[in-house]
Amino acid sequence: MSRILIKNIKTLLGVYDEAPSKLSGKAMNDLPSIDNAWLAIEDGLIADYGSMADWPGISDWRGLEIIEADGRLVLPAWCDSHTHTVYAGSRVGEFVDRIHGLTYEQIAARGGGILNSAALMANTEEEVLVESALQRLNEMQAMGTGAVEIKSGYGLTIESELKMLRVIDQLKTLTPLTIKATFLGAHAIPKEYKANPGAYVDHLINDMIPEVAAQGIAEFIDVFCEENYFTVAQTERILEAGIKHGLRPKTHVNQFNAIGGVAASVKYNALSVDHLEVLTDEDIQALTATSTMPVALPGCSLFIKIPYTPARKIIDAGLPLALATDYNPGSAPSGNMNLVNSLACIYMGMTPNEVVNASTLNGAYAMGLEKSHGTITIGKKANLIITEPLREPGEMMYSFGRNKIERLIIGGSTSLGHRAKS
Ligand code: NIG
Ligand code: FE
């Protein structure tokens, strides 16, 4: 039995005897904590915690690792609920094109963008994909991420989509991170179907979704509902087919245009609606009193210079909000949750407490992990961040572009943060 005791923690954050499933509205600013705390881990799970003033002491030293955390904050590891971490090659050429004035949409319209990554995907071996994705996941882990959702969507053929999902499946056995898989065959209309997009939607519904479901290698279904990608009507058909095969919707909506994707997703009980850079009052209304988690992706806003998701409008309307990286080769080539968190404070007006909740419990909820991840609660997985000596959580976001994490514990095994590695 592996056992770890963390002692003299300056502040233990996100502590709940009984954790809520998500936090919404004003409650997003509450971050229950214990100053001068201890926390015990047994077999990868949080076994107990409390104040040092009431510490029972150590009665059994066998196999016990002790971590002194004086001056340091301890909080749940980041839960990154939206990524495309499996991809081939790079799209640095498009990055340079944007520097010269082209927009993300113009690049896509001339056949680049997602189709560029799909062409690279078709010619890349599974082992190469596993190796490169593993490297990205290791980097994310060093930056404090303990759980991550990964989408397919650069295949766009049945063979290539299944290849991506197999890679995600393999990654689950190669990293201590908790991984959830999403089928995103509806990421773009493949070149071959340009004249007849409806035929691709039929192929998705009749062939791809049933095969993905039969193989049991995805839990969620995603659609990029957007002008020039998938219409609201097509999105609804695809989500319905996914649900019929046991896949719960998590969708890409309102990145460039508000075309009704939010209401369509809510209608199909989506677990999350992601992007939301362009958000109408009707969209807010559609999300009210539902179980759908809005997810903002500020790294994408930064990288392709589009508006930031209006977090204040969402939270002040009483809704919940999660933050994620969107790690992908086109619109957000970074898996750094610390940078995402800083951007959320600086550009989206979120408080440090709101950001911690958005990137832990609400992120866990957005990938169906809220029962086992995202808070300091007895019985949850011991995925924990131990920071450098810090005064308060806001110092993590204040130190933008840096990583104030000294050590990460994932399911009871400790790994070092970036500083000790380099
Ligand atoms: O979430 N918007 C659609 N999908 C990705 C970008 C994919 C790409 O450009 O490769 C996103 O931003
Ligand atoms: Fe995305």
GROMACS .gro file of C-alpha atoms and ligand atoms in nm:
model
  435
    1MET     CA    1   0.000   0.000   0.000
    2SER     CA    2   0.146   0.335  -0.101
    3ARG     CA    3   0.098   0.613   0.151
    4ILE     CA    4   0.186   0.981   0.142
    5LEU     CA    5   0.142   1.245   0.409
    6ILE     CA    6   0.163   1.613   0.314
    7LYS     CA    7   0.230   1.826   0.623
    8ASN     CA    8   0.237   2.193   0.718
    9ILE     CA    9   0.049   2.300   0.403
   10LYS     CA   10   0.012   2.680   0.407
   11THR     CA   11  -0.338   2.652   0.255
   12LEU     CA   12  -0.528   2.349   0.129
   13LEU     CA   13  -0.774   2.472  -0.137
   14GLY     CA   14  -1.100   2.334  -0.276
   15VAL     CA   15  -1.184   2.126   0.032
   16TYR     CA   16  -1.528   1.967   0.062
   17ASP     CA   17  -1.654   1.693   0.297
   18GLU     CA   18  -1.921   1.646   0.032
   19ALA     CA   19  -1.834   1.799  -0.302
   20PRO     CA   20  -2.096   1.959  -0.527
   21SER     CA   21  -2.100   1.830  -0.884
   22LYS     CA   22  -2.024   2.177  -1.024
   23LEU     CA   23  -2.020   2.541  -0.917
   24SER     CA   24  -2.234   2.811  -1.080
   25GLY     CA   25  -2.279   3.188  -1.060
   26LYS     CA   26  -2.175   3.353  -0.734
   27ALA     CA   27  -2.073   3.019  -0.581
   28MET     CA   28  -1.787   3.007  -0.833
   29ASN     CA   29  -1.608   3.263  -0.620
   30ASP     CA   30  -1.612   3.038  -0.312
   31LEU     CA   31  -1.302   2.829  -0.258
   32PRO     CA   32  -1.330   2.650   0.078
   33SER     CA   33  -0.988   2.609   0.232
   34ILE     CA   34  -0.796   2.504   0.542
   35ASP     CA   35  -0.491   2.702   0.655
   36ASN     CA   36  -0.196   2.517   0.809
   37ALA     CA   37  -0.327   2.181   0.692
   38TRP     CA   38  -0.228   1.818   0.641
   39LEU     CA   39  -0.349   1.566   0.384
   40ALA     CA   40  -0.307   1.189   0.372
   41ILE     CA   41  -0.307   0.973   0.057
   42GLU     CA   42  -0.356   0.598   0.051
   43ASP     CA   43  -0.344   0.386  -0.263
   44GLY     CA   44  -0.379   0.688  -0.486
   45LEU     CA   45  -0.687   0.826  -0.314
   46ILE     CA   46  -0.736   1.114  -0.072
   47ALA     CA   47  -0.768   0.933   0.263
   48ASP     CA   48  -0.803   1.219   0.510
   49TYR     CA   49  -0.713   1.583   0.575
   50GLY     CA   50  -0.744   1.847   0.841
   51SER     CA   51  -0.581   2.131   1.028
   52MET     CA   52  -0.233   2.078   1.176
   53ALA     CA   53  -0.383   2.195   1.507
   54ASP     CA   54  -0.592   1.875   1.511
   55TRP     CA   55  -0.333   1.649   1.350
   56PRO     CA   56  -0.359   1.298   1.497
   57GLY     CA   57   0.016   1.229   1.446
   58ILE     CA   58   0.167   0.922   1.283
   59SER     CA   59   0.092   0.588   1.437
   60ASP     CA   60   0.211   0.373   1.147
   61TRP     CA   61   0.528   0.471   0.959
   62ARG     CA   62   0.537   0.168   0.727
   63GLY     CA   63   0.595   0.274   0.367
   64LEU     CA   64   0.502   0.631   0.449
   65GLU     CA   65   0.642   0.915   0.237
   66ILE     CA   66   0.630   1.252   0.408
   67ILE     CA   67   0.618   1.576   0.211
   68GLU     CA   68   0.681   1.901   0.396
   69ALA     CA   69   0.474   2.174   0.228
   70ASP     CA   70   0.535   2.478   0.446
   71GLY     CA   71   0.462   2.804   0.267
   72ARG     CA   72   0.303   2.610  -0.020
   73LEU     CA   73  -0.053   2.582  -0.147
   74VAL     CA   74  -0.206   2.243  -0.225
   75LEU     CA   75  -0.502   2.222  -0.463
   76PRO     CA   76  -0.664   1.975  -0.705
   77ALA     CA   77  -0.469   1.923  -1.029
   78TRP     CA   78  -0.608   2.096  -1.339
   79CYS     CA   79  -0.884   1.914  -1.528
   80ASP     CA   80  -0.846   2.003  -1.899
   81SER     CA   81  -1.180   1.907  -2.052
   82HIS     CA   82  -1.119   2.004  -2.418
   83THR     CA   83  -0.810   1.909  -2.619
   84HIS     CA   84  -0.705   1.772  -2.956
   85THR     CA   85  -0.372   1.644  -2.821
   86VAL     CA   86  -0.334   1.368  -3.082
   87TYR     CA   87  -0.219   1.521  -3.411
   88ALA     CA   88   0.046   1.485  -3.677
   89GLY     CA   89   0.305   1.741  -3.778
   90SER     CA   90   0.257   2.111  -3.721
   91ARG     CA   91   0.073   2.406  -3.877
   92VAL     CA   92   0.347   2.661  -3.823
   93GLY     CA   93   0.310   2.766  -4.188
   94GLU     CA   94  -0.044   2.886  -4.114
   95PHE     CA   95   0.086   3.071  -3.810
   96VAL     CA   96   0.325   3.262  -4.036
   97ASP     CA   97   0.043   3.321  -4.288
   98ARG     CA   98  -0.162   3.480  -4.010
   99ILE     CA   99   0.131   3.704  -3.918
  100HIS     CA  100   0.117   3.820  -4.280
  101GLY     CA  101  -0.250   3.909  -4.244
  102LEU     CA  102  -0.460   3.602  -4.330
  103THR     CA  103  -0.729   3.499  -4.081
  104TYR     CA  104  -0.797   3.149  -3.945
  105GLU     CA  105  -1.118   3.140  -4.151
  106GLN     CA  106  -0.945   3.252  -4.473
  107ILE     CA  107  -0.682   2.980  -4.430
  108ALA     CA  108  -0.957   2.719  -4.381
  109ALA     CA  109  -1.150   2.849  -4.683
  110ARG     CA  110  -0.853   2.787  -4.913
  111GLY     CA  111  -0.829   2.423  -4.798
  112GLY     CA  112  -0.587   2.462  -4.505
  113GLY     CA  113  -0.677   2.440  -4.139
  114ILE     CA  114  -0.832   2.115  -4.016
  115LEU     CA  115  -0.801   1.959  -4.365
  116ASN     CA  116  -0.428   2.031  -4.354
  117SER     CA  117  -0.400   1.829  -4.031
  118ALA     CA  118  -0.623   1.554  -4.177
  119ALA     CA  119  -0.385   1.508  -4.471
  120LEU     CA  120  -0.089   1.477  -4.232
  121MET     CA  121  -0.287   1.237  -4.011
  122ALA     CA  122  -0.361   0.999  -4.299
  123ASN     CA  123   0.013   0.952  -4.359
  124THR     CA  124   0.128   0.911  -4.001
  125GLU     CA  125   0.182   0.576  -3.828
  126GLU     CA  126   0.004   0.498  -3.504
  127GLU     CA  127   0.331   0.464  -3.309
  128VAL     CA  128   0.445   0.808  -3.419
  129LEU     CA  129   0.115   0.957  -3.307
  130VAL     CA  130   0.138   0.783  -2.969
  131GLU     CA  131   0.494   0.903  -2.917
  132SER     CA  132   0.423   1.268  -3.001
  133ALA     CA  133   0.098   1.281  -2.802
  134LEU     CA  134   0.269   1.123  -2.502
  135GLN     CA  135   0.533   1.391  -2.510
  136ARG     CA  136   0.260   1.658  -2.509
  137LEU     CA  137   0.079   1.488  -2.221
  138ASN     CA  138   0.402   1.468  -2.020
  139GLU     CA  139   0.450   1.840  -2.070
  140MET     CA  140   0.092   1.908  -1.961
  141GLN     CA  141   0.147   1.694  -1.653
  142ALA     CA  142   0.456   1.896  -1.560
  143MET     CA  143   0.235   2.205  -1.584
  144GLY     CA  144  -0.022   2.072  -1.338
  145THR     CA  145  -0.278   1.884  -1.546
  146GLY     CA  146  -0.409   1.560  -1.396
  147ALA     CA  147  -0.703   1.475  -1.622
  148VAL     CA  148  -0.761   1.546  -1.988
  149GLU     CA  149  -1.021   1.491  -2.258
  150ILE     CA  150  -0.884   1.415  -2.607
  151LYS     CA  151  -1.082   1.434  -2.932
  152SER     CA  152  -1.041   1.258  -3.263
  153GLY     CA  153  -1.132   1.475  -3.563
  154TYR     CA  154  -0.821   1.492  -3.778
  155GLY     CA  155  -0.907   1.161  -3.944
  156LEU     CA  156  -1.231   1.240  -4.128
  157THR     CA  157  -1.228   0.888  -4.275
  158ILE     CA  158  -1.344   0.584  -4.084
  159GLU     CA  159  -0.993   0.432  -4.087
  160SER     CA  160  -0.820   0.748  -3.975
  161GLU     CA  161  -1.076   0.837  -3.709
  162LEU     CA  162  -1.051   0.486  -3.561
  163LYS     CA  163  -0.672   0.516  -3.572
  164MET     CA  164  -0.690   0.837  -3.366
  165LEU     CA  165  -0.926   0.679  -3.113
  166ARG     CA  166  -0.697   0.375  -3.082
  167VAL     CA  167  -0.408   0.610  -3.012
  168ILE     CA  168  -0.610   0.780  -2.737
  169ASP     CA  169  -0.695   0.436  -2.597
  170GLN     CA  170  -0.325   0.342  -2.588
  171LEU     CA  171  -0.234   0.668  -2.419
  172LYS     CA  172  -0.459   0.569  -2.128
  173THR     CA  173  -0.218   0.286  -2.050
  174LEU     CA  174   0.098   0.491  -2.096
  175THR     CA  175   0.040   0.790  -1.869
  176PRO     CA  176  -0.091   0.828  -1.514
  177LEU     CA  177  -0.326   1.104  -1.636
  178THR     CA  178  -0.698   1.027  -1.644
  179ILE     CA  179  -0.805   1.041  -2.011
  180LYS     CA  180  -1.151   1.065  -2.170
  181ALA     CA  181  -1.205   1.011  -2.544
  182THR     CA  182  -1.440   1.204  -2.773
  183PHE     CA  183  -1.536   1.115  -3.131
  184LEU     CA  184  -1.517   1.429  -3.346
  185GLY     CA  185  -1.567   1.287  -3.694
  186ALA     CA  186  -1.782   1.597  -3.759
  187HIS     CA  187  -1.486   1.835  -3.734
  188ALA     CA  188  -1.482   1.946  -4.100
  189ILE     CA  189  -1.626   1.840  -4.435
  190PRO     CA  190  -1.354   1.633  -4.609
  191LYS     CA  191  -1.236   1.754  -4.952
  192GLU     CA  192  -1.397   1.457  -5.128
  193TYR     CA  193  -1.739   1.558  -4.995
  194LYS     CA  194  -1.711   1.931  -5.064
  195ALA     CA  195  -1.980   1.921  -5.332
  196ASN     CA  196  -2.207   1.702  -5.122
  197PRO     CA  197  -2.161   1.760  -4.746
  198GLY     CA  198  -2.486   1.577  -4.673
  199ALA     CA  199  -2.328   1.254  -4.793
  200TYR     CA  200  -2.053   1.290  -4.535
  201VAL     CA  201  -2.314   1.347  -4.263
  202ASP     CA  202  -2.493   1.030  -4.381
  203HIS     CA  203  -2.162   0.840  -4.373
  204LEU     CA  204  -2.098   0.965  -4.018
  205ILE     CA  205  -2.442   0.857  -3.903
  206ASN     CA  206  -2.471   0.527  -4.091
  207ASP     CA  207  -2.114   0.398  -4.069
  208MET     CA  208  -1.877   0.587  -3.849
  209ILE     CA  209  -2.080   0.640  -3.530
  210PRO     CA  210  -2.203   0.277  -3.514
  211GLU     CA  211  -1.848   0.147  -3.564
  212VAL     CA  212  -1.696   0.380  -3.301
  213ALA     CA  213  -1.968   0.278  -3.057
  214ALA     CA  214  -1.925  -0.092  -3.135
  215GLN     CA  215  -1.555  -0.066  -3.059
  216GLY     CA  216  -1.628   0.113  -2.730
  217ILE     CA  217  -1.341   0.357  -2.774
  218ALA     CA  218  -1.519   0.687  -2.722
  219GLU     CA  219  -1.750   0.819  -2.454
  220PHE     CA  220  -1.856   1.149  -2.609
  221ILE     CA  221  -1.958   1.282  -2.948
  222ASP     CA  222  -1.859   1.627  -3.072
  223VAL     CA  223  -1.960   1.840  -3.373
  224PHE     CA  224  -1.806   2.166  -3.497
  225CYS     CA  225  -2.133   2.355  -3.545
  226GLU     CA  226  -2.031   2.661  -3.746
  227GLU     CA  227  -2.075   2.834  -4.080
  228ASN     CA  228  -1.883   2.639  -4.348
  229TYR     CA  229  -1.856   2.335  -4.118
  230PHE     CA  230  -2.176   2.170  -3.987
  231THR     CA  231  -2.519   2.337  -3.985
  232VAL     CA  232  -2.752   2.326  -3.686
  233ALA     CA  233  -2.974   2.071  -3.863
  234GLN     CA  234  -2.674   1.848  -3.942
  235THR     CA  235  -2.546   1.890  -3.586
  236GLU     CA  236  -2.880   1.776  -3.445
  237ARG     CA  237  -2.887   1.469  -3.667
  238ILE     CA  238  -2.532   1.373  -3.568
  239LEU     CA  239  -2.591   1.428  -3.196
  240GLU     CA  240  -2.910   1.224  -3.212
  241ALA     CA  241  -2.725   0.937  -3.378
  242GLY     CA  242  -2.448   0.962  -3.119
  243ILE     CA  243  -2.693   0.947  -2.832
  244LYS     CA  244  -2.864   0.647  -2.989
  245HIS     CA  245  -2.525   0.474  -2.969
  246GLY     CA  246  -2.453   0.580  -2.613
  247LEU     CA  247  -2.228   0.880  -2.686
  248ARG     CA  248  -2.309   1.199  -2.492
  249PRO     CA  249  -2.266   1.530  -2.678
  250LYS     CA  250  -1.990   1.782  -2.607
  251THR     CA  251  -1.991   2.039  -2.884
  252HIS     CA  252  -1.787   2.312  -3.056
  253VAL     CA  253  -2.029   2.607  -3.085
  254ASN     CA  254  -2.028   2.986  -3.128
  255GLN     CA  255  -1.657   3.017  -3.212
  256PHE     CA  256  -1.709   3.262  -3.498
  257ASN     CA  257  -2.088   3.291  -3.535
  258ALA     CA  258  -2.394   3.237  -3.317
  259ILE     CA  259  -2.607   3.014  -3.542
  260GLY     CA  260  -2.810   2.830  -3.280
  261GLY     CA  261  -2.560   2.560  -3.184
  262VAL     CA  262  -2.602   2.625  -2.813
  263ALA     CA  263  -2.978   2.562  -2.811
  264ALA     CA  264  -2.933   2.256  -3.034
  265SER     CA  265  -2.671   2.114  -2.797
  266VAL     CA  266  -2.883   2.181  -2.490
  267LYS     CA  267  -3.178   2.015  -2.662
  268TYR     CA  268  -2.966   1.698  -2.684
  269ASN     CA  269  -2.853   1.732  -2.321
  270ALA     CA  270  -2.492   1.811  -2.407
  271LEU     CA  271  -2.248   1.767  -2.121
  272SER     CA  272  -2.068   2.080  -2.239
  273VAL     CA  273  -2.079   2.355  -2.500
  274ASP     CA  274  -1.734   2.481  -2.583
  275HIS     CA  275  -1.582   2.802  -2.730
  276LEU     CA  276  -1.871   3.054  -2.697
  277GLU     CA  277  -1.659   3.348  -2.809
  278VAL     CA  278  -1.972   3.491  -2.974
  279LEU     CA  279  -2.260   3.457  -2.731
  280THR     CA  280  -2.612   3.600  -2.753
  281ASP     CA  281  -2.869   3.659  -2.480
  282GLU     CA  282  -3.072   3.374  -2.633
  283ASP     CA  283  -2.773   3.142  -2.585
  284ILE     CA  284  -2.749   3.240  -2.217
  285GLN     CA  285  -3.122   3.179  -2.186
  286ALA     CA  286  -3.090   2.838  -2.349
  287LEU     CA  287  -2.823   2.737  -2.097
  288THR     CA  288  -3.016   2.850  -1.790
  289ALA     CA  289  -3.135   2.570  -1.560
  290THR     CA  290  -2.972   2.296  -1.767
  291SER     CA  291  -2.699   2.044  -1.684
  292THR     CA  292  -2.477   2.167  -1.970
  293MET     CA  293  -2.140   2.317  -1.878
  294PRO     CA  294  -2.021   2.619  -2.079
  295VAL     CA  295  -1.646   2.589  -2.153
  296ALA     CA  296  -1.415   2.878  -2.248
  297LEU     CA  297  -1.088   2.830  -2.436
  298PRO     CA  298  -0.887   3.151  -2.392
  299GLY     CA  299  -0.568   3.004  -2.544
  300CYS     CA  300  -0.753   2.989  -2.877
  301SER     CA  301  -0.866   3.351  -2.844
  302LEU     CA  302  -0.508   3.457  -2.778
  303PHE     CA  303  -0.354   3.254  -3.059
  304ILE     CA  304  -0.591   3.330  -3.346
  305LYS     CA  305  -0.686   3.674  -3.216
  306ILE     CA  306  -1.060   3.628  -3.177
  307PRO     CA  307  -1.275   3.767  -2.892
  308TYR     CA  308  -1.254   3.609  -2.548
  309THR     CA  309  -1.559   3.421  -2.421
  310PRO     CA  310  -1.765   3.667  -2.211
  311ALA     CA  311  -1.711   3.496  -1.878
  312ARG     CA  312  -1.869   3.773  -1.670
  313LYS     CA  313  -2.187   3.759  -1.875
  314ILE     CA  314  -2.201   3.381  -1.822
  315ILE     CA  315  -2.115   3.371  -1.450
  316ASP     CA  316  -2.319   3.681  -1.362
  317ALA     CA  317  -2.621   3.515  -1.525
  318GLY     CA  318  -2.585   3.242  -1.263
  319LEU     CA  319  -2.432   2.984  -1.499
  320PRO     CA  320  -2.126   2.767  -1.437
  321LEU     CA  321  -1.809   2.797  -1.649
  322ALA     CA  322  -1.511   2.568  -1.710
  323LEU     CA  323  -1.175   2.656  -1.865
  324ALA     CA  324  -0.972   2.431  -2.096
  325THR     CA  325  -0.672   2.461  -2.330
  326ASP     CA  326  -0.817   2.337  -2.664
  327TYR     CA  327  -0.459   2.211  -2.726
  328ASN     CA  328  -0.447   2.160  -3.106
  329PRO     CA  329  -0.211   2.236  -3.395
  330GLY     CA  330  -0.426   2.506  -3.557
  331SER     CA  331  -0.594   2.737  -3.310
  332ALA     CA  332  -0.420   2.670  -2.977
  333PRO     CA  333  -0.087   2.484  -2.987
  334SER     CA  334  -0.038   2.486  -2.610
  335GLY     CA  335  -0.150   2.260  -2.326
  336ASN     CA  336  -0.054   2.510  -2.057
  337MET     CA  337  -0.345   2.546  -1.814
  338ASN     CA  338  -0.147   2.803  -1.613
  339LEU     CA  339  -0.143   3.039  -1.911
  340VAL     CA  340  -0.514   2.972  -1.974
  341ASN     CA  341  -0.582   3.065  -1.612
  342SER     CA  342  -0.385   3.390  -1.639
  343LEU     CA  343  -0.568   3.484  -1.960
  344ALA     CA  344  -0.902   3.419  -1.788
  345CYS     CA  345  -0.811   3.667  -1.514
  346ILE     CA  346  -0.658   3.928  -1.744
  347TYR     CA  347  -0.895   3.922  -2.042
  348MET     CA  348  -1.211   3.762  -1.909
  349GLY     CA  349  -1.239   3.937  -1.573
  350MET     CA  350  -1.250   3.616  -1.372
  351THR     CA  351  -1.128   3.618  -1.013
  352PRO     CA  352  -0.853   3.374  -0.909
  353ASN     CA  353  -1.108   3.174  -0.706
  354GLU     CA  354  -1.342   3.150  -1.007
  355VAL     CA  355  -1.051   3.040  -1.221
  356VAL     CA  356  -0.944   2.765  -0.981
  357ASN     CA  357  -1.300   2.632  -0.972
  358ALA     CA  358  -1.336   2.658  -1.351
  359SER     CA  359  -1.013   2.465  -1.406
  360THR     CA  360  -1.070   2.196  -1.144
  361LEU     CA  361  -1.423   2.093  -1.042
  362ASN     CA  362  -1.608   2.245  -1.339
  363GLY     CA  363  -1.348   2.103  -1.578
  364ALA     CA  364  -1.395   1.762  -1.416
  365TYR     CA  365  -1.773   1.795  -1.463
  366ALA     CA  366  -1.729   1.883  -1.831
  367MET     CA  367  -1.575   1.540  -1.888
  368GLY     CA  368  -1.788   1.339  -1.650
  369LEU     CA  369  -1.520   1.312  -1.380
  370GLU     CA  370  -1.674   1.522  -1.104
  371LYS     CA  371  -1.728   1.225  -0.873
  372SER     CA  372  -1.358   1.133  -0.871
  373HIS     CA  373  -1.169   1.452  -0.956
  374GLY     CA  374  -1.163   1.827  -0.907
  375THR     CA  375  -1.188   1.878  -0.528
  376ILE     CA  376  -1.010   1.778  -0.208
  377THR     CA  377  -1.261   1.522  -0.085
  378ILE     CA  378  -1.204   1.190   0.088
  379GLY     CA  379  -1.220   0.904  -0.163
  380LYS     CA  380  -1.140   1.117  -0.469
  381LYS     CA  381  -0.830   1.050  -0.675
  382ALA     CA  382  -0.521   1.211  -0.525
  383ASN     CA  383  -0.441   1.436  -0.821
  384LEU     CA  384  -0.284   1.734  -0.651
  385ILE     CA  385  -0.078   2.041  -0.726
  386ILE     CA  386   0.182   2.151  -0.471
  387THR     CA  387   0.288   2.506  -0.556
  388GLU     CA  388   0.610   2.690  -0.493
  389PRO     CA  389   0.593   2.902  -0.177
  390LEU     CA  390   0.305   3.142  -0.256
  391ARG     CA  391   0.098   3.394  -0.062
  392GLU     CA  392  -0.236   3.316  -0.227
  393PRO     CA  393  -0.381   3.133  -0.532
  394GLY     CA  394  -0.395   3.456  -0.736
  395GLU     CA  395  -0.016   3.452  -0.745
  396MET     CA  396  -0.032   3.158  -0.984
  397MET     CA  397  -0.229   3.364  -1.241
  398TYR     CA  398  -0.040   3.688  -1.163
  399SER     CA  399   0.284   3.511  -1.265
  400PHE     CA  400   0.162   3.487  -1.625
  401GLY     CA  401   0.361   3.272  -1.864
  402ARG     CA  402   0.521   3.093  -1.572
  403ASN     CA  403   0.449   2.775  -1.388
  404LYS     CA  404   0.446   2.812  -1.011
  405ILE     CA  405   0.397   2.439  -0.956
  406GLU     CA  406   0.672   2.264  -0.765
  407ARG     CA  407   0.535   1.915  -0.763
  408LEU     CA  408   0.239   1.724  -0.899
  409ILE     CA  409   0.088   1.416  -0.739
  410ILE     CA  410  -0.111   1.198  -0.975
  411GLY     CA  411  -0.300   0.914  -0.815
  412GLY     CA  412  -0.049   0.894  -0.537
  413SER     CA  413   0.270   0.899  -0.742
  414THR     CA  414   0.470   1.216  -0.728
  415SER     CA  415   0.629   1.387  -1.024
  416LEU     CA  416   0.825   1.705  -1.032
  417GLY     CA  417   0.710   2.029  -1.187
  418HIS     CA  418   0.900   2.205  -1.462
  419ARG     CA  419   1.168   2.359  -1.246
  420ALA     CA  420   1.308   2.044  -1.104
  421LYS     CA  421   1.298   1.878  -1.446
  422SER     CA  422   1.501   2.135  -1.633
  423NIG     O1  423  -1.142   2.399  -3.115
  423NIG     N1  424  -1.286   2.490  -3.392
  423NIG     C1  425  -1.266   2.378  -3.425
  423NIG     N2  426  -1.169   2.296  -3.383
  423NIG     C2  427  -1.048   2.338  -3.317
  423NIG     C3  428  -0.943   2.386  -3.410
  423NIG     C4  429  -0.897   2.281  -3.497
  423NIG     C5  430  -0.784   2.317  -3.584
  423NIG     O2  431  -0.770   2.432  -3.631
  423NIG     O3  432  -0.706   2.225  -3.610
  423NIG     C6  433  -1.078   2.439  -3.210
  423NIG     O4  434  -1.038   2.556  -3.216
  424FE      FE  435  -1.148   2.237  -3.002
   0.00000   0.00000   0.00000
